[in-house]
Tab-separated table of C-alpha atoms in Angstrom:
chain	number	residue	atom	x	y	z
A	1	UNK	CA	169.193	-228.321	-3.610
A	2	UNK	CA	170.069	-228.576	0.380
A	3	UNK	CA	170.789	-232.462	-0.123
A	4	UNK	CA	172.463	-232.144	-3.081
A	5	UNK	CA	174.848	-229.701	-1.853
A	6	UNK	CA	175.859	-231.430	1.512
A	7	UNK	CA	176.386	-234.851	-0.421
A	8	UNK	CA	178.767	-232.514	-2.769
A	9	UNK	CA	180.302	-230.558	-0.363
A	10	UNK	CA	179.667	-231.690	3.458
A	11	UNK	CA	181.504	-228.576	5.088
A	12	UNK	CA	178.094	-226.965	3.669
A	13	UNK	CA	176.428	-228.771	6.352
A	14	UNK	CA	175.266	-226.519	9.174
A	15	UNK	CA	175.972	-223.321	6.760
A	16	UNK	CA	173.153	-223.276	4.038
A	17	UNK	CA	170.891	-220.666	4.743
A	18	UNK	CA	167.370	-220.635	2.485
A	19	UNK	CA	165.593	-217.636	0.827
A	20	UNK	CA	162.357	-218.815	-0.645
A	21	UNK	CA	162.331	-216.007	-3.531
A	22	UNK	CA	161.134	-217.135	-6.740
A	23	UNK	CA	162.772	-214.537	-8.801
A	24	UNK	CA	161.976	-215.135	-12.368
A	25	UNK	CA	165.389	-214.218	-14.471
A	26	UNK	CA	166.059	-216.180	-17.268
A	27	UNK	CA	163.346	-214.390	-19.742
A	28	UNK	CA	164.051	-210.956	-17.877
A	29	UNK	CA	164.618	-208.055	-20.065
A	30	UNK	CA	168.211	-206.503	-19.677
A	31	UNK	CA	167.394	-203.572	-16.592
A	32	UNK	CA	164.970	-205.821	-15.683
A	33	UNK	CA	166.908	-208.343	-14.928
A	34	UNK	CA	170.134	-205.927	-12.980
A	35	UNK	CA	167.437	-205.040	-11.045
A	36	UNK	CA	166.090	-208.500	-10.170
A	37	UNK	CA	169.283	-209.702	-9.570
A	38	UNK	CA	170.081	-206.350	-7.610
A	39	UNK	CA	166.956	-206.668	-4.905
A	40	UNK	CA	167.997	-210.983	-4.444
A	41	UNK	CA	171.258	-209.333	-3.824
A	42	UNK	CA	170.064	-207.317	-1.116
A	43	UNK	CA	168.015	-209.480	0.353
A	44	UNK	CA	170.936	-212.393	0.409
A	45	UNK	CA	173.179	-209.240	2.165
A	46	UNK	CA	170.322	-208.011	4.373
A	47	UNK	CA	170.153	-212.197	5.798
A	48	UNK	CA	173.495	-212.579	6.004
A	49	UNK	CA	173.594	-209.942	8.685
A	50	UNK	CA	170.584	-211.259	10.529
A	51	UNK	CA	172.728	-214.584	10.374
A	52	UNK	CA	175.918	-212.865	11.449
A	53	UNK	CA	177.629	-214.281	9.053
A	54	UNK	CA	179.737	-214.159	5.585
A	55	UNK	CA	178.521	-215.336	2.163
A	56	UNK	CA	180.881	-217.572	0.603
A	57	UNK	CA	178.549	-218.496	-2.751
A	58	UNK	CA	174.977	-218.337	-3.624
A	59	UNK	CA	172.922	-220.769	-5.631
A	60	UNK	CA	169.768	-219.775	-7.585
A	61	UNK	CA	167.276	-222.208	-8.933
A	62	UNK	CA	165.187	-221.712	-11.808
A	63	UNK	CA	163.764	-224.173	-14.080
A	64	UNK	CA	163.757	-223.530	-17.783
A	65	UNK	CA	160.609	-224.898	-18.653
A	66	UNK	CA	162.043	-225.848	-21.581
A	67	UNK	CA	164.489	-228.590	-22.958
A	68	UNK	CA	168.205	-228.491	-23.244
A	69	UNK	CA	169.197	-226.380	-26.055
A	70	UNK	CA	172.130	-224.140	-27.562
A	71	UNK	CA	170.356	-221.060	-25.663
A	72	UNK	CA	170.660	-222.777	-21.920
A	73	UNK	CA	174.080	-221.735	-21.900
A	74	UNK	CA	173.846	-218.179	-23.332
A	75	UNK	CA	170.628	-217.632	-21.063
A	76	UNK	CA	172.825	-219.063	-18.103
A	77	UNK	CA	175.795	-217.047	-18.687
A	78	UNK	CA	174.014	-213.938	-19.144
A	79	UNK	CA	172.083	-214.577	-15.715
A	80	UNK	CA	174.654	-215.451	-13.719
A	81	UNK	CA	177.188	-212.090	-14.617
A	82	UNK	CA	174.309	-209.781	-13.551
A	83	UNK	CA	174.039	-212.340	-10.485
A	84	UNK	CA	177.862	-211.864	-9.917
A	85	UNK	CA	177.802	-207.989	-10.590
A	86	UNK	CA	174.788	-207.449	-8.275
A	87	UNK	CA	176.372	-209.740	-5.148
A	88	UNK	CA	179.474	-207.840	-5.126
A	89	UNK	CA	181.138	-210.257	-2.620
A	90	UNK	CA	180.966	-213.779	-2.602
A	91	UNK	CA	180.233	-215.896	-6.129
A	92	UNK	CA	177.383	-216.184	-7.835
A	93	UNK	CA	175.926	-219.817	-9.049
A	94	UNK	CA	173.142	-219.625	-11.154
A	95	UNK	CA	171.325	-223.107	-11.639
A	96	UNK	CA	169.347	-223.331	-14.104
A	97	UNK	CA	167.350	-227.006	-14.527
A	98	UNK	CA	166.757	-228.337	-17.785
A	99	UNK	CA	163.732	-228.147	-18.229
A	100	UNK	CA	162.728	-229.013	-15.163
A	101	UNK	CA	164.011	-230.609	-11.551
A	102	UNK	CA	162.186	-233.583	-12.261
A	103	UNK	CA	164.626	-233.987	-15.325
A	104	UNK	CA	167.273	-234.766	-12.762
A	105	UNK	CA	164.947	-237.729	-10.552
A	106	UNK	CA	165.174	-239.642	-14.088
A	107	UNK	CA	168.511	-239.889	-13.730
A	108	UNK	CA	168.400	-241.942	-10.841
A	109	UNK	CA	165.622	-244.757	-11.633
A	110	UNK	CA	166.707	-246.704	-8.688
A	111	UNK	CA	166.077	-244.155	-5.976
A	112	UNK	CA	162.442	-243.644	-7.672
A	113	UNK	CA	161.901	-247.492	-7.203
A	114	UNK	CA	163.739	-247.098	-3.913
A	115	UNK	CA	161.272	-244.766	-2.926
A	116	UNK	CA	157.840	-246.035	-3.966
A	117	UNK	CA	158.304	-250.299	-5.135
A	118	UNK	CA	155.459	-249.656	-7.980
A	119	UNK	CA	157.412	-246.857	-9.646
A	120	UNK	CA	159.513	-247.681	-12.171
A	121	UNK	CA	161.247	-245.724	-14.959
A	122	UNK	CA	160.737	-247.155	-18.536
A	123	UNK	CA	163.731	-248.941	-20.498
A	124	UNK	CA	163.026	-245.921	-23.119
A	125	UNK	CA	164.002	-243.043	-20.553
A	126	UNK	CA	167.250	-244.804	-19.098
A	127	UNK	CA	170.975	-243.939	-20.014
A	128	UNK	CA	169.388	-240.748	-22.092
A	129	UNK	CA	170.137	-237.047	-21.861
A	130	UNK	CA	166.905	-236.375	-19.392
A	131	UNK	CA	167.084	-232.421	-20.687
A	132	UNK	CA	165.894	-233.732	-23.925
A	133	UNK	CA	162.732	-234.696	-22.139
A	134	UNK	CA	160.139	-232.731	-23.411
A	135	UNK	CA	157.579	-233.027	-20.190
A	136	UNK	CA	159.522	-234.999	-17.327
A	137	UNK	CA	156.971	-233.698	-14.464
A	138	UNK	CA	154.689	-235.794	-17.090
A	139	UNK	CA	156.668	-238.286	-17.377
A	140	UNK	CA	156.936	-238.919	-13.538
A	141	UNK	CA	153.816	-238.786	-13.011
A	142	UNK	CA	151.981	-240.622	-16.301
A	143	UNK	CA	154.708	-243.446	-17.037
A	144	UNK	CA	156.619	-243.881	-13.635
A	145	UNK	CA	154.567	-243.513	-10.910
A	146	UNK	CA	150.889	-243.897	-12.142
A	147	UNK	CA	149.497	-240.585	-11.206
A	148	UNK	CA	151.701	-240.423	-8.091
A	149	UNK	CA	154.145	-238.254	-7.723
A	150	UNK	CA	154.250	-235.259	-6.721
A	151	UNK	CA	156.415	-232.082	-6.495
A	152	UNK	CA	157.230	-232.596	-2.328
A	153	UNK	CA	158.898	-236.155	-3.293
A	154	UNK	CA	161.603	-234.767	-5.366
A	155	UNK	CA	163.791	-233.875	-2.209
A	156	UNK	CA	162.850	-237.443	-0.767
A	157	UNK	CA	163.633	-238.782	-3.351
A	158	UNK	CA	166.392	-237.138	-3.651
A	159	UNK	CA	167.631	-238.048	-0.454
A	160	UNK	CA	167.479	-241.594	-1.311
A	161	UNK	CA	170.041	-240.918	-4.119
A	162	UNK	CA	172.300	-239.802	-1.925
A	163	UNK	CA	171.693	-242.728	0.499
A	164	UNK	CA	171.997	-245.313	-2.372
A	165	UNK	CA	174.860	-243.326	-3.385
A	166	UNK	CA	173.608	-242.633	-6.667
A	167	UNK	CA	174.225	-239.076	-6.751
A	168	UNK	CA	177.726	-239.471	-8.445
A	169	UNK	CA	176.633	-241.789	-11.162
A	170	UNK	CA	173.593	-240.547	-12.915
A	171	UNK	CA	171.926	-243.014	-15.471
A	172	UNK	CA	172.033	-241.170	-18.444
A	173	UNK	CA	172.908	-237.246	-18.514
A	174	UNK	CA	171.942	-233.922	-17.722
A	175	UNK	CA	174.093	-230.891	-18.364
A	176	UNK	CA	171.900	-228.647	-15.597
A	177	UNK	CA	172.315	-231.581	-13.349
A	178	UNK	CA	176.185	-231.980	-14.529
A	179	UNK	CA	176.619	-227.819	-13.802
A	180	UNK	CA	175.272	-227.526	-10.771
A	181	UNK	CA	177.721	-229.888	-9.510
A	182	UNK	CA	180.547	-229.013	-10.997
A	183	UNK	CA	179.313	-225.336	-9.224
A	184	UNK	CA	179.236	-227.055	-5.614
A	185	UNK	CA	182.228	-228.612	-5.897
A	186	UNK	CA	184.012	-225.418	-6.772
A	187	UNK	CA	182.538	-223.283	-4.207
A	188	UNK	CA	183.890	-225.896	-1.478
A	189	UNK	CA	187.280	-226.512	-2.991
A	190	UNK	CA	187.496	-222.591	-3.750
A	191	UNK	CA	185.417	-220.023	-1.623
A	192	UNK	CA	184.199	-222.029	1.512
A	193	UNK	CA	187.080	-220.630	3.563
A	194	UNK	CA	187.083	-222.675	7.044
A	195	UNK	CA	187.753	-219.049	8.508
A	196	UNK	CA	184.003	-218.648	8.180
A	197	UNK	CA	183.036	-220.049	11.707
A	198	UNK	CA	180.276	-223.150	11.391
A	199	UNK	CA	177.054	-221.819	12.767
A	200	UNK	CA	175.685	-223.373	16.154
A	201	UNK	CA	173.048	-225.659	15.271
């Protein structure tokens, strides 16, 4: 998400701070999930102290492990307004992949080439809606990359999007993909205020 958000937004860079939680929310039961959303809160408040510093917006991953569907944007909706009521201050991005983050990698065949010259993404998988993919880890791995891949290239890989400059045009779409930009974009434009002083590096 890191190199996604500074190609979006570059005034993130220097600013992100990570919390490797791995809430699960999207199949939480109604308290269960206000009080989920309630301790990530406090723990995004508790670092943001340590860090001396204020919280313009937070971003939380989740994959569905699932494909795209009329419920991704009732389950995202409902997520993100407890993530919203819990945070208090600040906004609250919920990003929820469809079904998976290697959904998004198909949408960028020549960064996968880019990074490994024997992987290649199959006519059948290009220009489509990659959330419609019913396995893409499988996919990756089985019919791109020949056993390959694996989870610790999607960043790389990632970052060769963004130094192909691919990141902008996708081939083929993803609304989870599409989302979480549109999210990045208005946190900059919106809530990173430049009174928030850049942290030394």
């Amino acid at each position: 998400m890191r190199v996604l958000l500074e190609q979006w937004c570059p005034d993130m860079r220097g600013r992100i701070v990570e919390i490797n939680d791995k809430p699960t929310l999207h199949t939480a039961s109604s308290t269960t999930l206000a009080a989920r959303a309630e301790t990530l809160a406090g723990k995004v408040r508790a670092r943001a102290v340590l860090e001396e510093a204020e919280v313009a917006c937070v971003f939380v991953h989740e994959d569905l492990d699932g494909v795209d569907s009329d419920q991704h944007p009732v389950i995202r909706e409902r997520v993100e307004k407890a993530l919203a009521a819990a945070m208090r201050s600040g906004t609250a991005h919920y990003v929820l992949a469809v079904a998976e983050i290697e959904a998004w990698l198909l949408l960028f065949p020549e960064a996968l080439s880019a990074f490994a010259s024997s992987w290649s993404v199959p006519a059948k998988y290009r220009g489509k809606d990659t959330g419609r993919i019913e396995d893409p880890k499988k996919v990756l791995k089985a019919e791109v990359s020949a056993g390959r891949y694996r989870e610790s290239d999607a960043p790389l890989i990632l970052e060769k999007a963004v130094e192909l400059g691919l990141v902008a045009r996708p081939v083929g779409q993803n609304r989870s993909y599409a989302q979480f930009r549109s999210s990045a974009i208005e946190c900059c434009a919106n809530h990173l205020a430049e009174r928030i002083p850049r942290r030394p590096r």
